[in-house]
mmCIF file of C-alpha atoms in Angstrom:
data_model
loop_
_atom_site.group_PDB
_atom_site.id
_atom_site.type_symbol
_atom_site.label_atom_id
_atom_site.label_comp_id
_atom_site.label_asym_id
_atom_site.label_seq_id
_atom_site.Cartn_x
_atom_site.Cartn_y
_atom_site.Cartn_z
ATOM 1 C CA ASN A 1 -0.549 24.656 -18.920
ATOM 2 C CA ARG A 2 3.093 25.596 -18.651
ATOM 3 C CA ASN A 3 2.468 29.317 -18.297
ATOM 4 C CA VAL A 4 0.492 28.903 -15.054
ATOM 5 C CA THR A 5 2.934 29.539 -12.213
ATOM 6 C CA ASN A 6 3.110 27.636 -8.938
ATOM 7 C CA ASP A 7 1.687 30.604 -6.983
ATOM 8 C CA ALA A 8 -1.124 31.190 -9.468
ATOM 9 C CA MET A 9 -2.091 27.528 -9.432
ATOM 10 C CA ILE A 10 -2.281 27.400 -5.621
ATOM 11 C CA ALA A 11 -4.215 30.694 -5.541
ATOM 12 C CA GLY A 12 -6.697 29.407 -8.093
ATOM 13 C CA LEU A 13 -7.358 26.173 -6.213
ATOM 14 C CA THR A 14 -7.664 28.083 -2.940
ATOM 15 C CA ASN A 15 -10.238 30.365 -4.546
ATOM 16 C CA LEU A 16 -12.142 27.333 -5.858
ATOM 17 C CA ASN A 17 -12.327 26.005 -2.305
ATOM 18 C CA VAL A 18 -13.514 29.366 -0.898
ATOM 19 C CA LYS A 19 -16.171 29.829 -3.595
ATOM 20 C CA ALA A 20 -17.690 26.460 -2.648
ATOM 21 C CA LEU A 21 -18.895 28.012 0.625
ATOM 22 C CA GLU A 22 -20.872 30.667 -1.222
ATOM 23 C CA LYS A 23 -23.345 28.160 -2.669
ATOM 24 C CA PRO A 24 -26.209 26.716 -0.604
ATOM 25 C CA ASP A 25 -25.392 23.161 -1.613
ATOM 26 C CA GLY A 26 -21.656 23.716 -1.823
ATOM 27 C CA SER A 27 -19.627 22.895 -4.913
ATOM 28 C CA MET A 28 -21.147 20.400 -7.367
ATOM 29 C CA LEU A 29 -17.655 19.460 -8.567
ATOM 30 C CA GLN A 30 -17.218 15.680 -8.569
ATOM 31 C CA MET A 31 -14.005 15.122 -10.530
ATOM 32 C CA LEU A 32 -10.874 17.266 -10.659
ATOM 33 C CA TYR A 33 -8.082 16.340 -13.068
ATOM 34 C CA LEU A 34 -4.738 18.151 -12.782
ATOM 35 C CA PRO A 35 -2.126 15.692 -14.114
ATOM 36 C CA ALA A 36 1.299 17.195 -14.939
ATOM 37 C CA GLN A 37 0.217 20.667 -13.823
ATOM 38 C CA LYS A 38 3.273 21.882 -11.913
ATOM 39 C CA PHE A 39 2.738 23.167 -8.368
ATOM 40 C CA GLU A 40 4.393 22.216 -5.083
ATOM 41 C CA GLU A 41 1.529 22.248 -2.567
ATOM 42 C CA LEU A 42 -2.028 20.991 -2.732
ATOM 43 C CA PRO A 43 -4.006 23.612 -0.773
ATOM 44 C CA ASP A 44 -7.077 23.031 1.367
ATOM 45 C CA LEU A 45 -9.865 21.593 -0.819
ATOM 46 C CA THR A 46 -12.064 20.249 1.959
ATOM 47 C CA ASN A 47 -15.035 22.408 0.947
ATOM 48 C CA LEU A 48 -15.338 20.397 -2.284
ATOM 49 C CA LYS A 49 -17.329 17.799 -0.392
ATOM 50 C CA ARG A 50 -18.767 16.069 -3.469
ATOM 51 C CA MET A 51 -15.387 15.552 -5.136
ATOM 52 C CA GLY A 52 -14.975 11.805 -5.525
ATOM 53 C CA LEU A 53 -12.016 11.776 -7.907
ATOM 54 C CA LEU A 54 -8.812 13.780 -7.692
ATOM 55 C CA ASN A 55 -5.934 13.270 -10.116
ATOM 56 C CA ILE A 56 -2.718 15.100 -9.181
ATOM 57 C CA GLN A 57 -0.319 12.764 -10.951
ATOM 58 C CA SER A 58 3.146 14.057 -11.917
ATOM 59 C CA CYS A 59 2.636 17.565 -10.524
ATOM 60 C CA GLY A 60 5.823 17.805 -8.465
ATOM 61 C CA ILE A 61 3.780 18.182 -5.263
ATOM 62 C CA ARG A 62 5.811 18.091 -2.059
ATOM 63 C CA ARG A 63 3.075 18.740 0.486
ATOM 64 C CA ILE A 64 -0.654 18.249 0.958
ATOM 65 C CA LYS A 65 -1.768 21.049 3.256
ATOM 66 C CA THR A 66 -4.968 19.671 4.803
ATOM 67 C CA ALA A 67 -6.462 16.232 5.364
ATOM 68 C CA PHE A 68 -9.783 15.661 3.628
ATOM 69 C CA GLY A 69 -10.963 13.811 6.710
ATOM 70 C CA LYS A 70 -12.942 10.774 7.766
ATOM 71 C CA ASP A 71 -16.181 11.885 6.112
ATOM 72 C CA HIS A 72 -14.788 12.684 2.652
ATOM 73 C CA LEU A 73 -15.494 9.587 0.577
ATOM 74 C CA PHE A 74 -13.315 9.422 -2.515
ATOM 75 C CA LYS A 75 -13.689 6.835 -5.227
ATOM 76 C CA GLN A 76 -10.228 7.506 -6.663
ATOM 77 C CA PHE A 77 -7.353 9.519 -5.203
ATOM 78 C CA LEU A 78 -4.508 9.453 -7.703
ATOM 79 C CA ALA A 79 -1.230 11.076 -6.659
ATOM 80 C CA PRO A 80 1.596 9.010 -8.175
ATOM 81 C CA ASP A 81 4.888 10.468 -9.387
ATOM 82 C CA ASN A 82 5.235 13.374 -6.964
ATOM 83 C CA LYS A 83 7.577 14.255 -4.088
ATOM 84 C CA ILE A 84 5.232 13.662 -1.153
ATOM 85 C CA SER A 85 6.800 12.191 2.000
ATOM 86 C CA SER A 86 3.989 12.463 4.569
ATOM 87 C CA LEU A 87 0.226 13.010 4.836
ATOM 88 C CA PRO A 88 -1.850 15.199 7.163
ATOM 89 C CA VAL A 89 -4.643 13.600 9.226
ATOM 90 C CA ASP A 90 -7.809 14.813 10.925
ATOM 91 C CA VAL A 91 -8.587 14.528 14.652
ATOM 92 C CA ASP A 92 -9.568 10.875 14.154
ATOM 93 C CA GLY A 93 -6.315 10.028 12.378
ATOM 94 C CA TYR A 94 -7.805 9.838 8.884
ATOM 95 C CA PHE A 95 -6.425 11.392 5.697
ATOM 96 C CA VAL A 96 -9.521 10.462 3.686
ATOM 97 C CA GLY A 97 -12.601 8.405 4.476
ATOM 98 C CA LEU A 98 -12.559 4.615 4.056
ATOM 99 C CA HIS A 99 -15.492 2.831 2.412
ATOM 100 C CA ASN A 100 -16.324 -0.124 0.161
ATOM 101 C CA ASN A 101 -16.599 1.987 -3.011
ATOM 102 C CA PHE A 102 -13.078 3.381 -2.623
ATOM 103 C CA GLU A 103 -11.467 1.968 -5.771
ATOM 104 C CA THR A 104 -7.943 3.386 -5.773
ATOM 105 C CA LEU A 105 -5.620 5.242 -3.416
ATOM 106 C CA ASP A 106 -2.351 5.679 -5.313
ATOM 107 C CA PHE A 107 0.792 7.271 -3.857
ATOM 108 C CA SER A 108 3.289 5.247 -5.874
ATOM 109 C CA TYR A 109 6.539 6.880 -7.024
ATOM 110 C CA ASN A 110 6.741 9.397 -4.189
ATOM 111 C CA GLU A 111 9.206 9.855 -1.317
ATOM 112 C CA PHE A 112 7.556 8.172 1.670
ATOM 113 C CA THR A 113 10.002 6.537 4.090
ATOM 114 C CA GLU A 114 7.268 4.838 6.142
ATOM 115 C CA LEU A 115 3.809 3.515 5.322
ATOM 116 C CA PRO A 116 1.373 6.121 6.729
ATOM 117 C CA ASN A 117 -0.851 5.107 9.628
ATOM 118 C CA ILE A 118 -4.066 6.297 7.950
ATOM 119 C CA PHE A 119 -5.967 3.000 7.647
ATOM 120 C CA ASP A 120 -7.945 0.751 9.973
ATOM 121 C CA GLY A 121 -7.677 -3.030 10.111
ATOM 122 C CA ASN A 122 -10.917 -3.203 12.084
ATOM 123 C CA SER A 123 -12.937 -1.118 9.651
ATOM 124 C CA ILE A 124 -16.181 -2.570 8.320
ATOM 125 C CA PHE A 125 -15.098 -1.273 4.909
ATOM 126 C CA THR A 126 -12.523 -2.681 2.470
ATOM 127 C CA VAL A 127 -10.595 -0.368 0.158
ATOM 128 C CA ASN A 128 -10.093 -2.024 -3.222
ATOM 129 C CA SER A 129 -6.544 -0.925 -4.094
ATOM 130 C CA ILE A 130 -3.859 0.894 -2.092
ATOM 131 C CA SER A 131 -0.472 1.563 -3.657
ATOM 132 C CA PHE A 132 2.655 2.962 -2.055
ATOM 133 C CA ALA A 133 4.938 1.143 -4.497
ATOM 134 C CA ASN A 134 8.228 2.661 -5.618
ATOM 135 C CA ASN A 135 8.836 4.830 -2.581
ATOM 136 C CA LYS A 136 11.578 4.650 0.073
ATOM 137 C CA ILE A 137 9.532 2.865 2.736
ATOM 138 C CA SER A 138 11.587 0.964 5.307
ATOM 139 C CA LYS A 139 9.045 0.758 8.154
ATOM 140 C CA ILE A 140 5.396 1.142 9.121
ATOM 141 C CA GLN A 141 4.359 4.323 10.900
ATOM 142 C CA GLY A 142 3.152 3.633 14.422
ATOM 143 C CA GLN A 143 4.435 0.078 14.841
ATOM 144 C CA GLU A 144 7.269 1.025 17.157
ATOM 145 C CA ASP A 145 5.033 2.903 19.622
ATOM 146 C CA GLY A 146 2.047 0.579 19.205
ATOM 147 C CA SER A 147 -0.254 3.098 17.512
ATOM 148 C CA TRP A 148 -0.419 1.293 14.144
ATOM 149 C CA LYS A 149 -4.093 0.629 13.307
ATOM 150 C CA GLY A 150 -3.692 -1.975 10.577
ATOM 151 C CA VAL A 151 -5.003 -1.904 7.023
ATOM 152 C CA LYS A 152 -7.980 -3.504 5.293
ATOM 153 C CA ALA A 153 -7.674 -3.720 1.514
ATOM 154 C CA THR A 154 -8.160 -6.116 -1.369
ATOM 155 C CA ILE A 155 -4.804 -5.108 -2.903
ATOM 156 C CA LEU A 156 -1.864 -3.553 -1.056
ATOM 157 C CA ALA A 157 1.086 -2.697 -3.307
ATOM 158 C CA LEU A 158 4.406 -2.047 -1.558
ATOM 159 C CA GLY A 159 6.774 -3.256 -4.244
ATOM 160 C CA TYR A 160 10.165 -1.631 -4.844
ATOM 161 C CA ASN A 161 10.627 -0.024 -1.462
ATOM 162 C CA GLN A 162 13.350 -0.577 1.159
ATOM 163 C CA LEU A 163 11.810 -3.084 3.562
ATOM 164 C CA THR A 164 14.315 -5.611 4.933
ATOM 165 C CA GLU A 165 11.832 -7.717 6.942
ATOM 166 C CA PHE A 166 8.397 -9.053 6.053
ATOM 167 C CA PRO A 167 6.083 -6.307 7.390
ATOM 168 C CA GLN A 168 4.302 -6.980 10.662
ATOM 169 C CA PHE A 169 0.794 -6.629 9.234
ATOM 170 C CA PHE A 170 -0.626 -9.801 10.794
ATOM 171 C CA ASN A 171 1.002 -10.190 14.208
ATOM 172 C CA ASP A 172 -1.504 -8.434 16.484
ATOM 173 C CA ASN A 173 -5.055 -9.597 17.122
ATOM 174 C CA GLU A 174 -6.361 -6.085 17.786
ATOM 175 C CA THR A 175 -4.785 -4.320 14.821
ATOM 176 C CA CYS A 176 -4.320 -7.297 12.523
ATOM 177 C CA SER A 177 -4.648 -6.327 8.885
ATOM 178 C CA GLN A 178 -6.908 -7.942 6.319
ATOM 179 C CA ILE A 179 -5.360 -8.042 2.841
ATOM 180 C CA GLY A 180 -6.250 -10.098 -0.218
ATOM 181 C CA TYR A 181 -3.272 -9.493 -2.510
ATOM 182 C CA LEU A 182 0.042 -8.373 -1.004
ATOM 183 C CA GLN A 183 2.773 -7.131 -3.341
ATOM 184 C CA LEU A 184 6.268 -6.893 -1.803
ATOM 185 C CA GLN A 185 8.512 -7.528 -4.779
ATOM 186 C CA GLY A 186 11.882 -5.828 -5.138
ATOM 187 C CA ASN A 187 12.375 -4.710 -1.538
ATOM 188 C CA GLY A 188 15.480 -6.604 -0.500
ATOM 189 C CA ILE A 189 13.619 -8.471 2.272
ATOM 190 C CA VAL A 190 16.046 -10.687 4.184
ATOM 191 C CA SER A 191 13.897 -12.185 6.942
ATOM 192 C CA PHE A 192 10.361 -13.532 7.376
ATOM 193 C CA PRO A 193 9.812 -14.040 11.144
ATOM 194 C CA GLU A 194 7.177 -16.461 12.424
ATOM 195 C CA LYS A 195 5.527 -13.702 14.449
ATOM 196 C CA ALA A 196 4.485 -12.094 11.172
ATOM 197 C CA LEU A 197 1.713 -14.712 10.848
ATOM 198 C CA GLU A 198 0.615 -15.040 14.467
ATOM 199 C CA GLY A 199 -2.343 -12.635 14.463
ATOM 200 C CA ASP A 200 -6.091 -13.017 14.008
ATOM 201 C CA ARG A 201 -6.511 -16.036 11.714
ATOM 202 C CA LYS A 202 -9.968 -14.880 10.644
ATOM 203 C CA LYS A 203 -8.278 -11.880 9.035
ATOM 204 C CA ILE A 204 -5.064 -13.532 7.875
ATOM 205 C CA GLN A 205 -6.989 -16.203 5.959
ATOM 206 C CA HIS A 206 -8.156 -13.543 3.480
ATOM 207 C CA LEU A 207 -4.606 -13.425 2.110
ATOM 208 C CA GLN A 208 -4.804 -15.115 -1.304
ATOM 209 C CA SER A 209 -1.736 -13.920 -3.173
ATOM 210 C CA ILE A 210 1.762 -12.876 -2.091
ATOM 211 C CA ASP A 211 4.456 -11.524 -4.394
ATOM 212 C CA LEU A 212 7.860 -11.818 -2.700
ATOM 213 C CA SER A 213 9.949 -11.961 -5.852
ATOM 214 C CA MET A 214 13.257 -10.120 -6.181
ATOM 215 C CA ASN A 215 14.109 -10.155 -2.476
ATOM 216 C CA LYS A 216 16.854 -11.836 -0.417
ATOM 217 C CA LEU A 217 14.953 -14.554 1.415
ATOM 218 C CA THR A 218 16.656 -17.847 2.297
ATOM 219 C CA GLU A 219 13.806 -19.529 4.208
ATOM 220 C CA LEU A 220 10.114 -19.290 5.076
ATOM 221 C CA PRO A 221 8.734 -19.461 8.634
ATOM 222 C CA ASN A 222 7.410 -22.804 9.879
ATOM 223 C CA ASN A 223 3.883 -21.399 10.174
ATOM 224 C CA PHE A 224 3.763 -20.524 6.477
ATOM 225 C CA SER A 225 1.220 -23.263 5.840
ATOM 226 C CA ALA A 226 -2.458 -24.034 5.418
ATOM 227 C CA LEU A 227 -3.013 -23.442 9.124
ATOM 228 C CA SER A 228 -2.269 -19.740 8.686
ATOM 229 C CA LEU A 229 -3.034 -19.372 4.972
ATOM 230 C CA PRO A 230 -5.822 -21.842 4.108
ATOM 231 C CA TYR A 231 -6.933 -19.991 0.962
ATOM 232 C CA LEU A 232 -3.552 -19.056 -0.484
ATOM 233 C CA TYR A 233 -3.917 -19.139 -4.272
ATOM 234 C CA GLY A 234 -0.698 -17.640 -5.636
ATOM 235 C CA LEU A 235 2.872 -17.296 -4.353
ATOM 236 C CA ASP A 236 5.877 -15.829 -6.148
ATOM 237 C CA LEU A 237 9.277 -16.538 -4.567
ATOM 238 C CA SER A 238 11.336 -16.126 -7.731
ATOM 239 C CA ARG A 239 14.706 -14.378 -7.701
ATOM 240 C CA ASN A 240 15.462 -14.843 -4.008
ATOM 241 C CA ARG A 241 18.316 -16.780 -2.325
ATOM 242 C CA PHE A 242 16.747 -20.131 -1.443
ATOM 243 C CA GLU A 243 19.170 -23.069 -1.501
ATOM 244 C CA SER A 244 16.385 -25.645 -1.381
ATOM 245 C CA PHE A 245 12.822 -25.908 -2.566
ATOM 246 C CA GLN A 246 10.287 -24.634 -0.040
ATOM 247 C CA PHE A 247 7.668 -27.333 0.608
ATOM 248 C CA LYS A 248 5.867 -25.481 3.428
ATOM 249 C CA PRO A 249 3.238 -23.784 1.229
ATOM 250 C CA LEU A 250 2.303 -27.021 -0.574
ATOM 251 C CA ASN A 251 -0.323 -28.113 1.950
ATOM 252 C CA CYS A 252 -2.420 -25.044 1.084
ATOM 253 C CA ALA A 253 -5.243 -26.738 -0.831
ATOM 254 C CA SER A 254 -6.052 -23.652 -2.902
ATOM 255 C CA LEU A 255 -2.473 -23.066 -4.071
ATOM 256 C CA THR A 256 -2.618 -22.881 -7.850
ATOM 257 C CA THR A 257 0.349 -20.720 -8.883
ATOM 258 C CA TYR A 258 3.764 -21.191 -7.246
ATOM 259 C CA ILE A 259 6.729 -19.463 -8.902
ATOM 260 C CA PHE A 260 10.207 -20.417 -7.726
ATOM 261 C CA ARG A 261 12.613 -19.656 -10.549
ATOM 262 C CA GLY A 262 15.901 -17.769 -10.686
ATOM 263 C CA GLN A 263 17.387 -18.348 -7.220
ATOM 264 C CA ARG A 264 20.774 -16.596 -6.875
ATOM 265 C CA ASP A 265 23.142 -16.032 -3.969
ATOM 266 C CA ALA A 266 24.690 -12.681 -3.008
ATOM 267 C CA LYS A 267 27.318 -13.096 -5.722
ATOM 268 C CA GLY A 268 24.761 -13.832 -8.403
ATOM 269 C CA ASN A 269 25.524 -17.563 -8.614
ATOM 270 C CA ARG A 270 22.855 -20.231 -8.854
ATOM 271 C CA CYS A 271 22.310 -21.512 -5.322
ATOM 272 C CA MET A 272 19.576 -24.156 -5.528
ATOM 273 C CA LYS A 273 21.004 -27.418 -4.158
ATOM 274 C CA GLN A 274 17.850 -29.370 -3.428
ATOM 275 C CA TRP A 275 15.103 -29.812 -5.990
ATOM 276 C CA PRO A 276 11.601 -31.140 -5.392
ATOM 277 C CA THR A 277 10.851 -34.790 -6.122
ATOM 278 C CA GLY A 278 7.618 -36.713 -6.390
#
């Protein structure tokens, strides 16, 4: 609706939130679709307590005014292709509630420079899919001061950001993350330190698939093996800068897919000098 102005859109949503308080049971609204409707701020919608799906894709949103909070249980929160760079949180540090039926949290194609500290690696719940792909993320919020809480998800997509080191998701027993499928392609990652896999092995062993393609890696850590990753199923190391084949993952008994094509040095020349035998 191109004729609806930014101010009118925000006023209308604000009114929707206020009207929800006038009903004994609150608003019955469960799904709100606003894709490509242009407005710059998502106002407070916390009174829409039954809303389980919100689609604000491609709206040009720069700011989300209020956190929905720990008790608001979404099934899908879809906010890709906006201009959001940070998220508000409630007093417990939550943007939205985390639970097993949370299918998708999507903030891809925005302007985040750090992965928000809005998750919990020790949660009893597992979010199915979290995506902050195609942002400008170069670090994890809260890791420098020790406040990072970890993340627990089946799929975590962080491809096409600006990370230069393998993220420290698994190097702390208290806040160690639990991730099934980790997507880190196209970041320009140069280093993979051993400390990145020194956390709680009961959580790390859930990691089944890692996409590290299109980075700048030249070696894997010595502990990249079945001891740390006993159930690793798939690994993509294509289009990096390895000069020799990496045998370290091969003792993972579950490894089924291992992609290692297209190794190039900084000048774009083929750099593989040692090929696997036997």
